[in-house]
């Protein structure tokens, strides 16, 4: 199986996306970071395993110490499995992401999303950024360009369509992400020949 991992802050729509991609309900009772269940998903005759790594970044009501422990777990998991992970999908709330990133940067911190994106690249897992909640965004192109900019990708975002996937998980519009994954999958199979 090709493993695809989903990471992202709380409330960006990871569970909704998982449900949309797999047709299964993965709601776990809302304990961020403690549960990590690999879920198998057969998709258009291609076999994917989606792993939800919940709660990277800000978790309301979770103590700093616990938060760090969760993060360490996620990082360890990714490092240990990097060779077999086909893609790391960083899910963002497209409406809020840029403000949150800029706020962290202004305070001298590395924003979690940016950190995770860079980390995935460092360990050789090519990241895909799933920009969710597009239904709440007025000027989508502009917003996607800003997100590219914050990740160190030259705008316009259209030239990164292999790694920037706008979507609206709630309405089931996840085609751009599926296309990114399909491309990765075929490249991966070709490399194996
Ligand atoms: P998670 O914490 O990352 O797993 O996020 P959830 O999947 O639980 O979603 C958090 C909230 O965002 C829920 O209220 C969802 O209904 C909502 N949500 C998910 N996808 C979308 C979307 O595409 N648009 C909008 N407006 N809301 C969404």
Short mmCIF file of C-alpha atoms and ligand atoms in Angstrom, two decimals:
data_model
loop_
_atom_site.label_atom_id
_atom_site.label_comp_id
_atom_site.label_asym_id
_atom_site.label_seq_id
_atom_site.Cartn_x
_atom_site.Cartn_y
_atom_site.Cartn_z
CA UNK A 1 0.00 0.00 0.00
CA UNK A 2 1.03 3.55 -0.63
CA UNK A 3 0.68 5.47 2.59
CA UNK A 4 -0.64 9.00 2.62
CA UNK A 5 -0.46 10.97 5.85
CA UNK A 6 -2.71 13.86 6.74
CA UNK A 7 -1.47 16.50 9.14
CA UNK A 8 -2.83 19.85 10.16
CA UNK A 9 -3.97 22.00 13.02
CA UNK A 10 -7.18 21.24 14.87
CA UNK A 11 -10.37 22.20 13.12
CA UNK A 12 -8.97 22.64 9.62
CA UNK A 13 -11.15 19.81 8.30
CA UNK A 14 -9.00 16.67 8.46
CA UNK A 15 -11.82 14.41 9.62
CA UNK A 16 -14.17 15.85 7.04
CA UNK A 17 -11.58 15.24 4.35
CA UNK A 18 -10.93 11.67 5.50
CA UNK A 19 -14.66 11.00 5.42
CA UNK A 20 -14.90 12.45 1.95
CA UNK A 21 -11.95 10.48 0.60
CA UNK A 22 -12.79 7.17 2.15
CA UNK A 23 -16.52 7.21 2.77
CA UNK A 24 -15.92 6.25 6.39
CA UNK A 25 -16.56 8.14 9.56
CA UNK A 26 -13.38 8.58 11.57
CA UNK A 27 -14.58 10.78 14.39
CA UNK A 28 -12.65 9.53 17.40
CA UNK A 29 -14.26 11.35 20.25
CA UNK A 30 -12.02 14.35 20.01
CA UNK A 31 -8.87 13.57 21.95
CA UNK A 32 -6.30 15.43 19.90
CA UNK A 33 -3.11 13.61 19.15
CA UNK A 34 -3.66 10.54 21.25
CA UNK A 35 -5.29 8.38 18.66
CA UNK A 36 -3.49 7.59 15.49
CA UNK A 37 -5.29 5.06 13.43
CA UNK A 38 -4.08 3.99 10.04
CA UNK A 39 -7.07 3.59 7.81
CA UNK A 40 -7.10 1.60 4.61
CA UNK A 41 -8.80 3.07 1.63
CA UNK A 42 -9.09 1.53 -1.81
CA UNK A 43 -9.50 4.19 -4.37
CA UNK A 44 -10.04 3.73 -8.09
CA UNK A 45 -8.27 0.34 -8.05
CA UNK A 46 -5.30 1.96 -6.38
CA UNK A 47 -4.72 1.07 -2.81
CA UNK A 48 -4.01 3.87 -0.39
CA UNK A 49 -3.62 3.87 3.30
CA UNK A 50 -4.54 7.15 4.89
CA UNK A 51 -3.00 7.92 8.23
CA UNK A 52 -4.51 10.72 10.21
CA UNK A 53 -1.98 12.41 12.47
CA UNK A 54 -4.25 14.73 14.35
CA UNK A 55 -3.63 17.85 16.26
CA UNK A 56 -0.30 19.09 15.01
CA UNK A 57 0.09 22.64 16.11
CA UNK A 58 -2.36 24.51 18.22
CA UNK A 59 -4.69 22.46 20.34
CA UNK A 60 -7.05 24.38 22.54
CA UNK A 61 -7.33 23.03 26.04
CA UNK A 62 -4.22 20.94 25.75
CA UNK A 63 -1.25 21.78 27.93
CA UNK A 64 1.98 22.86 26.34
CA UNK A 65 3.84 19.83 27.63
CA UNK A 66 1.29 17.43 26.19
CA UNK A 67 1.30 19.36 22.94
CA UNK A 68 5.05 18.92 22.60
CA UNK A 69 4.68 15.20 23.29
CA UNK A 70 2.11 14.89 20.52
CA UNK A 71 4.35 16.76 18.15
CA UNK A 72 7.30 14.54 19.02
CA UNK A 73 5.16 11.47 18.34
CA UNK A 74 4.13 12.77 14.95
CA UNK A 75 7.68 13.69 13.99
CA UNK A 76 8.97 10.26 15.08
CA UNK A 77 6.26 8.49 13.16
CA UNK A 78 7.04 10.44 10.00
CA UNK A 79 10.79 9.91 10.32
CA UNK A 80 10.40 6.19 10.92
CA UNK A 81 8.05 5.74 7.95
CA UNK A 82 9.41 8.31 5.52
CA UNK A 83 10.51 5.70 2.99
CA UNK A 84 7.05 4.24 2.58
CA UNK A 85 5.03 7.46 2.71
CA UNK A 86 3.91 8.54 -0.73
CA UNK A 87 2.71 11.98 0.23
CA UNK A 88 2.33 14.17 3.29
CA UNK A 89 -0.82 16.23 3.05
CA UNK A 90 -0.73 19.40 5.15
CA UNK A 91 -4.34 20.47 5.54
CA UNK A 92 -4.91 24.17 6.15
CA UNK A 93 -7.93 26.34 6.78
CA UNK A 94 -7.56 28.58 3.74
CA UNK A 95 -9.48 31.38 5.36
CA UNK A 96 -7.36 31.56 8.51
CA UNK A 97 -3.97 30.15 7.53
CA UNK A 98 -2.18 33.28 6.34
CA UNK A 99 -3.20 35.34 9.38
CA UNK A 100 -2.10 32.60 11.74
CA UNK A 101 1.20 32.13 9.94
CA UNK A 102 1.92 35.87 9.98
CA UNK A 103 1.01 36.17 13.64
CA UNK A 104 3.47 33.44 14.57
CA UNK A 105 6.15 34.93 12.38
CA UNK A 106 5.71 38.39 13.91
CA UNK A 107 6.23 36.88 17.34
CA UNK A 108 9.42 35.29 16.16
CA UNK A 109 8.05 31.76 16.08
CA UNK A 110 8.03 29.30 13.23
CA UNK A 111 4.41 28.70 12.24
CA UNK A 112 3.44 25.04 12.64
CA UNK A 113 2.19 24.62 9.09
CA UNK A 114 5.33 26.09 7.62
CA UNK A 115 7.48 24.01 9.94
CA UNK A 116 5.64 20.83 9.01
CA UNK A 117 5.86 21.60 5.31
CA UNK A 118 9.63 22.08 5.57
CA UNK A 119 10.05 19.04 7.78
CA UNK A 120 8.28 16.79 5.27
CA UNK A 121 10.56 18.05 2.53
CA UNK A 122 13.61 17.50 4.72
CA UNK A 123 12.78 13.84 5.32
CA UNK A 124 12.02 13.26 1.64
CA UNK A 125 8.24 13.06 1.88
CA UNK A 126 6.92 15.42 -0.73
CA UNK A 127 4.28 17.66 0.81
CA UNK A 128 0.92 18.49 -0.68
CA UNK A 129 -0.89 21.48 0.80
CA UNK A 130 -4.64 20.97 0.89
CA UNK A 131 -6.14 24.44 1.23
CA UNK A 132 -9.57 23.77 2.69
CA UNK A 133 -12.71 25.85 3.24
CA UNK A 134 -12.50 27.59 -0.11
CA UNK A 135 -16.22 28.32 0.25
CA UNK A 136 -15.24 30.96 2.83
CA UNK A 137 -12.60 32.65 0.69
CA UNK A 138 -13.50 35.63 -1.51
CA UNK A 139 -10.37 36.07 -3.57
CA UNK A 140 -9.10 32.54 -3.87
CA UNK A 141 -6.25 33.17 -6.33
CA UNK A 142 -4.84 35.94 -4.18
CA UNK A 143 -5.10 33.81 -1.06
CA UNK A 144 -3.41 30.84 -2.68
CA UNK A 145 -0.59 33.10 -3.89
CA UNK A 146 -0.11 34.31 -0.31
CA UNK A 147 0.04 30.76 0.97
CA UNK A 148 2.65 29.91 -1.67
CA UNK A 149 4.64 32.94 -0.65
CA UNK A 150 4.62 31.93 3.03
CA UNK A 151 5.86 28.47 2.08
CA UNK A 152 8.68 29.85 -0.04
CA UNK A 153 7.03 28.91 -3.34
CA UNK A 154 7.06 31.52 -6.05
CA UNK A 155 3.56 32.71 -7.01
CA UNK A 156 1.44 32.32 -9.06
CA UNK A 157 0.10 29.27 -7.27
CA UNK A 158 -0.99 27.67 -10.55
CA UNK A 159 2.57 26.62 -11.26
CA UNK A 160 2.48 24.52 -8.08
CA UNK A 161 -0.68 22.64 -8.92
CA UNK A 162 1.16 19.40 -8.15
CA UNK A 163 1.39 20.45 -4.50
CA UNK A 164 -1.19 23.15 -3.83
CA UNK A 165 -4.72 21.72 -3.83
CA UNK A 166 -7.62 24.06 -3.07
CA UNK A 167 -10.67 22.20 -1.81
CA UNK A 168 -13.96 22.36 -0.02
CA UNK A 169 -14.13 19.14 1.96
CA UNK A 170 -17.52 19.96 3.40
CA UNK A 171 -19.10 20.06 -0.04
CA UNK A 172 -17.14 17.07 -1.28
CA UNK A 173 -15.03 19.11 -3.65
CA UNK A 174 -11.65 17.37 -3.24
CA UNK A 175 -10.84 16.76 -6.89
CA UNK A 176 -7.61 18.82 -6.96
CA UNK A 177 -6.18 16.82 -4.07
CA UNK A 178 -7.21 13.53 -5.64
CA UNK A 179 -5.46 14.61 -8.82
CA UNK A 180 -2.26 15.42 -6.90
CA UNK A 181 -2.37 12.01 -5.23
CA UNK A 182 -3.10 10.22 -8.49
CA UNK A 183 -0.07 11.87 -10.10
CA UNK A 184 2.15 10.94 -7.17
CA UNK A 185 0.90 7.40 -7.27
CA UNK A 186 1.70 6.99 -10.93
CA UNK A 187 5.14 8.57 -10.56
CA UNK A 188 5.83 6.24 -7.67
CA UNK A 189 4.82 3.16 -9.65
CA UNK A 190 6.94 4.26 -12.59
CA UNK A 191 9.94 4.69 -10.29
CA UNK A 192 9.48 1.12 -9.12
CA UNK A 193 9.79 -0.34 -12.60
P1 LIG B 1 -10.31 18.46 12.13
O1 LIG B 1 -10.24 18.89 13.55
O2 LIG B 1 -9.13 18.95 11.35
O3 LIG B 1 -10.53 16.99 11.95
O4 LIG B 1 -11.58 19.24 11.48
P2 LIG B 1 -13.07 18.71 11.18
O5 LIG B 1 -13.11 17.83 10.01
O6 LIG B 1 -13.63 18.19 12.46
O7 LIG B 1 -13.77 20.08 10.76
C1 LIG B 1 -13.80 21.21 11.63
C2 LIG B 1 -14.97 22.09 11.26
O8 LIG B 1 -14.76 22.67 9.97
C3 LIG B 1 -16.28 21.34 11.19
O9 LIG B 1 -17.29 22.18 11.71
C4 LIG B 1 -16.48 21.12 9.71
O10 LIG B 1 -17.83 21.02 9.34
C5 LIG B 1 -15.87 22.39 9.13
N1 LIG B 1 -15.41 22.21 7.75
C6 LIG B 1 -14.74 21.17 7.21
N2 LIG B 1 -14.53 21.35 5.89
C7 LIG B 1 -15.07 22.55 5.58
C8 LIG B 1 -15.19 23.31 4.37
O11 LIG B 1 -14.74 22.93 3.28
N3 LIG B 1 -15.80 24.53 4.46
C9 LIG B 1 -16.31 25.00 5.63
N4 LIG B 1 -16.90 26.20 5.62
N5 LIG B 1 -16.24 24.30 6.78
C10 LIG B 1 -15.63 23.10 6.77
#
